[in-house]
Amino acid sequence: MRKRHFIVTTGLLGLCLMTTTACGDAYWADTVMIPMGSVETTTPTPRSSAPESPAPETPAPETSATTDMPKGFKPVGSIASGLVVAVPEKWIALDLSKDDLEQGLRSIGLSGPGLERAKQSLQTLVDNRAIWASDPASTETSPNRFATNLNGYCQSGPRTTVDELMTSARTELEQLNAKVSEAAEMPIDSGSAGRVIYSFTTNGLTVKGTQYYVPAQDKTCIVTLSTDQDGKQELFDSIGKTIHPI
């Protein structure tokens, strides 16, 4: 059987999504060195070289996954990305199977060299038709001007158990010097998920992350939420409960 790999590293690479005032060279120098060898990629979809336009709003996917959304949330995802997740309406949300990552990064304040470094580091999200979302208002309450953010996508492969997913996730996170505080199964709207709560520190910035592992018949979907602020777990779990592989 082909060894199943998990996308822990992509969650870590997605952590430096903050404004240019805080995302200096030192942050990116450390972040981009996180190994990417365990991440499987697909062939990238060619993108247009047309002039930039404002980041598009992702339309609601035509799926029953949108019926259980919490009030004040909107869906992001599609059949092409393999999953749908609901995020707060005021978040910037992109389905990278069709939307442009650069536009999303510009919308949270990145530009110039910082924008280019972010695009290079997060290209794996585009290659894997991921979903990506960010709370632009969170930079105002973050002591580090760190944008609370989400990324998620699915990997094809034989169905596995939630316990197996959590065990592998804990091992990989700890190998990356993250401190895992909780790993447990939780009910979600589409069934059950493995939830792993962790933190890690880089350049004096402590990031608090939660990953949700959702097994489906022929794939596993992984959603990572990251922040540097306290008091976000209830929001993260509200988002996590809406994960629907499709």
GROMACS .gro file of C-alpha atoms in nm:
model
  246
    1MET     CA    1   0.000   0.000   0.000
    2ARG     CA    2   0.125   0.349  -0.083
    3LYS     CA    3   0.237   0.533   0.226
    4ARG     CA    4  -0.012   0.804   0.322
    5HIS     CA    5   0.137   1.148   0.373
    6PHE     CA    6  -0.021   1.436   0.557
    7ILE     CA    7  -0.009   1.806   0.494
    8VAL     CA    8   0.112   1.925   0.830
    9THR     CA    9   0.394   2.123   0.671
   10THR     CA   10   0.161   2.322   0.451
   11GLY     CA   11  -0.027   2.437   0.758
   12LEU     CA   12   0.298   2.564   0.903
   13LEU     CA   13   0.397   2.736   0.580
   14GLY     CA   14   0.065   2.916   0.581
   15LEU     CA   15   0.130   3.074   0.917
   16CYS     CA   16   0.314   3.387   0.806
   17LEU     CA   17   0.009   3.554   0.654
   18MET     CA   18   0.031   3.897   0.810
   19THR     CA   19   0.082   4.250   0.687
   20THR     CA   20   0.413   4.365   0.546
   21THR     CA   21   0.484   4.566   0.860
   22ALA     CA   22   0.528   4.244   1.057
   23CYS     CA   23   0.624   3.988   0.794
   24GLY     CA   24   0.990   4.075   0.762
   25ASP     CA   25   1.269   3.876   0.598
   26ALA     CA   26   1.349   3.697   0.923
   27TYR     CA   27   1.003   3.540   0.944
   28TRP     CA   28   1.011   3.422   0.585
   29ALA     CA   29   1.369   3.295   0.610
   30ASP     CA   30   1.265   3.058   0.887
   31THR     CA   31   0.923   2.972   0.750
   32VAL     CA   32   1.025   2.866   0.401
   33MET     CA   33   1.290   2.630   0.536
   34ILE     CA   34   1.026   2.396   0.677
   35PRO     CA   35   1.065   2.074   0.473
   36MET     CA   36   0.801   2.009   0.210
   37GLY     CA   37   0.904   1.656   0.115
   38SER     CA   38   0.599   1.491   0.269
   39VAL     CA   39   0.353   1.699   0.071
   40GLU     CA   40   0.212   1.543  -0.245
   41THR     CA   41   0.137   1.786  -0.524
   42THR     CA   42  -0.062   1.778  -0.844
   43THR     CA   43   0.011   1.944  -1.175
   44PRO     CA   44  -0.053   2.319  -1.140
   45THR     CA   45  -0.331   2.475  -1.344
   46PRO     CA   46  -0.199   2.746  -1.582
   47ARG     CA   47  -0.301   3.095  -1.473
   48SER     CA   48  -0.386   3.397  -1.680
   49SER     CA   49  -0.138   3.683  -1.717
   50ALA     CA   50  -0.421   3.935  -1.749
   51PRO     CA   51  -0.408   4.256  -1.539
   52GLU     CA   52  -0.501   4.219  -1.174
   53SER     CA   53  -0.852   4.284  -1.054
   54PRO     CA   54  -0.999   4.284  -0.701
   55ALA     CA   55  -1.015   3.945  -0.532
   56PRO     CA   56  -1.337   3.775  -0.644
   57GLU     CA   57  -1.600   3.657  -0.404
   58THR     CA   58  -1.623   3.279  -0.419
   59PRO     CA   59  -1.985   3.186  -0.502
   60ALA     CA   60  -2.165   2.938  -0.282
   61PRO     CA   61  -2.095   2.585  -0.410
   62GLU     CA   62  -2.400   2.392  -0.522
   63THR     CA   63  -2.393   2.130  -0.249
   64SER     CA   64  -2.594   2.029   0.054
   65ALA     CA   65  -2.286   2.114   0.261
   66THR     CA   66  -2.407   2.476   0.266
   67THR     CA   67  -2.733   2.396   0.444
   68ASP     CA   68  -2.587   2.370   0.797
   69MET     CA   69  -2.382   2.690   0.795
   70PRO     CA   70  -2.378   2.892   1.118
   71LYS     CA   71  -2.542   3.233   1.095
   72GLY     CA   72  -2.301   3.493   0.963
   73PHE     CA   73  -2.085   3.239   0.779
   74LYS     CA   74  -2.024   3.177   0.408
   75PRO     CA   75  -1.897   2.868   0.223
   76VAL     CA   76  -1.565   2.831   0.045
   77GLY     CA   77  -1.470   2.530  -0.167
   78SER     CA   78  -1.602   2.328  -0.458
   79ILE     CA   79  -1.607   1.987  -0.620
   80ALA     CA   80  -1.271   2.075  -0.777
   81SER     CA   81  -1.111   2.142  -0.438
   82GLY     CA   82  -1.278   1.836  -0.285
   83LEU     CA   83  -1.427   2.002   0.021
   84VAL     CA   84  -1.645   2.286   0.145
   85VAL     CA   85  -1.591   2.478   0.470
   86ALA     CA   86  -1.787   2.769   0.617
   87VAL     CA   87  -1.597   3.075   0.741
   88PRO     CA   88  -1.715   3.409   0.883
   89GLU     CA   89  -1.863   3.636   0.617
   90LYS     CA   90  -1.608   3.912   0.681
   91TRP     CA   91  -1.313   3.681   0.612
   92ILE     CA   92  -1.141   3.690   0.275
   93ALA     CA   93  -1.194   3.344   0.126
   94LEU     CA   94  -1.049   3.190  -0.190
   95ASP     CA   95  -1.101   2.860  -0.366
   96LEU     CA   96  -0.758   2.816  -0.524
   97SER     CA   97  -0.891   2.569  -0.779
   98LYS     CA   98  -1.020   2.882  -0.955
   99ASP     CA   99  -0.935   3.199  -0.757
  100ASP     CA  100  -0.602   3.383  -0.749
  101LEU     CA  101  -0.378   3.355  -0.441
  102GLU     CA  102  -0.193   3.677  -0.521
  103GLN     CA  103  -0.513   3.877  -0.507
  104GLY     CA  104  -0.595   3.726  -0.171
  105LEU     CA  105  -0.250   3.807  -0.032
  106ARG     CA  106  -0.273   4.164  -0.159
  107SER     CA  107  -0.610   4.200   0.010
  108ILE     CA  108  -0.452   4.137   0.352
  109GLY     CA  109  -0.183   4.397   0.290
  110LEU     CA  110   0.109   4.206   0.142
  111SER     CA  111   0.304   4.369  -0.140
  112GLY     CA  112   0.651   4.382  -0.293
  113PRO     CA  113   0.913   4.128  -0.180
  114GLY     CA  114   0.690   4.005   0.103
  115LEU     CA  115   0.415   3.924  -0.144
  116GLU     CA  116   0.655   3.734  -0.369
  117ARG     CA  117   0.795   3.530  -0.079
  118ALA     CA  118   0.442   3.445   0.035
  119LYS     CA  119   0.340   3.336  -0.316
  120GLN     CA  120   0.644   3.110  -0.350
  121SER     CA  121   0.596   2.954  -0.007
  122LEU     CA  122   0.226   2.891  -0.060
  123GLN     CA  123   0.244   2.764  -0.418
  124THR     CA  124   0.172   2.415  -0.284
  125LEU     CA  125  -0.176   2.536  -0.190
  126VAL     CA  126  -0.240   2.639  -0.549
  127ASP     CA  127  -0.095   2.316  -0.689
  128ASN     CA  128  -0.327   2.114  -0.467
  129ARG     CA  129  -0.641   2.319  -0.539
  130ALA     CA  130  -0.665   2.424  -0.177
  131ILE     CA  131  -0.902   2.660  -0.005
  132TRP     CA  132  -0.757   2.958   0.180
  133ALA     CA  133  -0.915   3.219   0.406
  134SER     CA  134  -0.796   3.500   0.629
  135ASP     CA  135  -0.947   3.742   0.879
  136PRO     CA  136  -0.816   4.087   0.781
  137ALA     CA  137  -0.949   4.247   1.099
  138SER     CA  138  -0.742   4.012   1.317
  139THR     CA  139  -0.422   4.203   1.238
  140GLU     CA  140  -0.562   4.497   1.436
  141THR     CA  141  -0.600   4.293   1.756
  142SER     CA  142  -0.288   4.081   1.712
  143PRO     CA  143   0.021   4.203   1.901
  144ASN     CA  144   0.226   4.085   1.601
  145ARG     CA  145  -0.020   4.200   1.330
  146PHE     CA  146  -0.061   3.832   1.245
  147ALA     CA  147  -0.362   3.745   1.030
  148THR     CA  148  -0.571   3.458   1.166
  149ASN     CA  149  -0.598   3.225   0.867
  150LEU     CA  150  -0.719   2.893   0.729
  151ASN     CA  151  -0.603   2.656   0.461
  152GLY     CA  152  -0.740   2.319   0.363
  153TYR     CA  153  -0.733   2.057   0.094
  154CYS     CA  154  -0.772   1.688   0.030
  155GLN     CA  155  -0.540   1.400  -0.056
  156SER     CA  156  -0.655   1.095  -0.244
  157GLY     CA  157  -0.591   0.752  -0.098
  158PRO     CA  158  -0.757   0.462   0.080
  159ARG     CA  159  -0.987   0.543   0.369
  160THR     CA  160  -0.816   0.545   0.708
  161THR     CA  161  -0.934   0.591   1.066
  162VAL     CA  162  -0.944   0.909   1.270
  163ASP     CA  163  -0.710   0.750   1.526
  164GLU     CA  164  -0.450   0.675   1.257
  165LEU     CA  165  -0.474   1.029   1.126
  166MET     CA  166  -0.426   1.185   1.470
  167THR     CA  167  -0.132   0.960   1.554
  168SER     CA  168   0.047   1.055   1.232
  169ALA     CA  169  -0.036   1.423   1.276
  170ARG     CA  170   0.096   1.432   1.633
  171THR     CA  171   0.419   1.262   1.527
  172GLU     CA  172   0.482   1.498   1.236
  173LEU     CA  173   0.399   1.811   1.436
  174GLU     CA  174   0.630   1.710   1.719
  175GLN     CA  175   0.907   1.643   1.467
  176LEU     CA  176   0.864   2.007   1.363
  177ASN     CA  177   0.906   2.113   1.730
  178ALA     CA  178   0.540   2.195   1.776
  179LYS     CA  179   0.385   2.134   2.119
  180VAL     CA  180   0.070   1.925   2.087
  181SER     CA  181  -0.172   1.999   2.371
  182GLU     CA  182  -0.469   1.790   2.254
  183ALA     CA  183  -0.547   1.522   1.998
  184ALA     CA  184  -0.899   1.382   2.007
  185GLU     CA  185  -1.193   1.285   1.788
  186MET     CA  186  -1.481   1.531   1.759
  187PRO     CA  187  -1.821   1.517   1.587
  188ILE     CA  188  -1.874   1.740   1.284
  189ASP     CA  189  -2.170   1.795   1.054
  190SER     CA  190  -2.044   1.541   0.800
  191GLY     CA  191  -1.947   1.271   1.053
  192SER     CA  192  -1.634   1.285   1.266
  193ALA     CA  193  -1.289   1.441   1.252
  194GLY     CA  194  -0.960   1.420   1.431
  195ARG     CA  195  -0.876   1.750   1.601
  196VAL     CA  196  -0.515   1.831   1.691
  197ILE     CA  197  -0.441   2.149   1.889
  198TYR     CA  198  -0.081   2.265   1.900
  199SER     CA  199   0.150   2.565   1.925
  200PHE     CA  200   0.499   2.650   1.813
  201THR     CA  201   0.732   2.946   1.839
  202THR     CA  202   0.944   3.104   1.567
  203ASN     CA  203   1.141   3.428   1.603
  204GLY     CA  204   0.961   3.500   1.929
  205LEU     CA  205   0.616   3.460   1.771
  206THR     CA  206   0.401   3.187   1.926
  207VAL     CA  207   0.143   3.055   1.682
  208LYS     CA  208  -0.158   2.857   1.804
  209GLY     CA  209  -0.289   2.608   1.551
  210THR     CA  210  -0.575   2.362   1.519
  211GLN     CA  211  -0.589   2.097   1.248
  212TYR     CA  212  -0.895   1.893   1.153
  213TYR     CA  213  -0.849   1.559   0.975
  214VAL     CA  214  -1.161   1.432   0.801
  215PRO     CA  215  -1.146   1.086   0.639
  216ALA     CA  216  -1.368   1.020   0.338
  217GLN     CA  217  -1.417   0.718   0.115
  218ASP     CA  218  -1.127   0.784  -0.121
  219LYS     CA  219  -0.940   1.074   0.040
  220THR     CA  220  -0.853   1.261   0.356
  221CYS     CA  221  -0.925   1.632   0.395
  222ILE     CA  222  -0.710   1.847   0.624
  223VAL     CA  223  -0.804   2.196   0.741
  224THR     CA  224  -0.557   2.409   0.939
  225LEU     CA  225  -0.649   2.722   1.136
  226SER     CA  226  -0.376   2.944   1.280
  227THR     CA  227  -0.363   3.249   1.506
  228ASP     CA  228  -0.137   3.419   1.758
  229GLN     CA  229  -0.428   3.526   1.979
  230ASP     CA  230  -0.603   3.359   2.271
  231GLY     CA  231  -0.974   3.286   2.276
  232LYS     CA  232  -1.010   3.159   1.918
  233GLN     CA  233  -1.079   2.791   1.988
  234GLU     CA  234  -1.458   2.822   1.994
  235LEU     CA  235  -1.450   2.997   1.657
  236PHE     CA  236  -1.210   2.740   1.515
  237ASP     CA  237  -1.435   2.455   1.626
  238SER     CA  238  -1.740   2.626   1.476
  239ILE     CA  239  -1.552   2.636   1.146
  240GLY     CA  240  -1.420   2.282   1.185
  241LYS     CA  241  -1.769   2.140   1.235
  242THR     CA  242  -1.869   2.261   0.888
  243ILE     CA  243  -1.601   2.066   0.696
  244HIS     CA  244  -1.766   1.857   0.424
  245PRO     CA  245  -1.559   1.642   0.185
  246ILE     CA  246  -1.740   1.635  -0.151
   0.00000   0.00000   0.00000
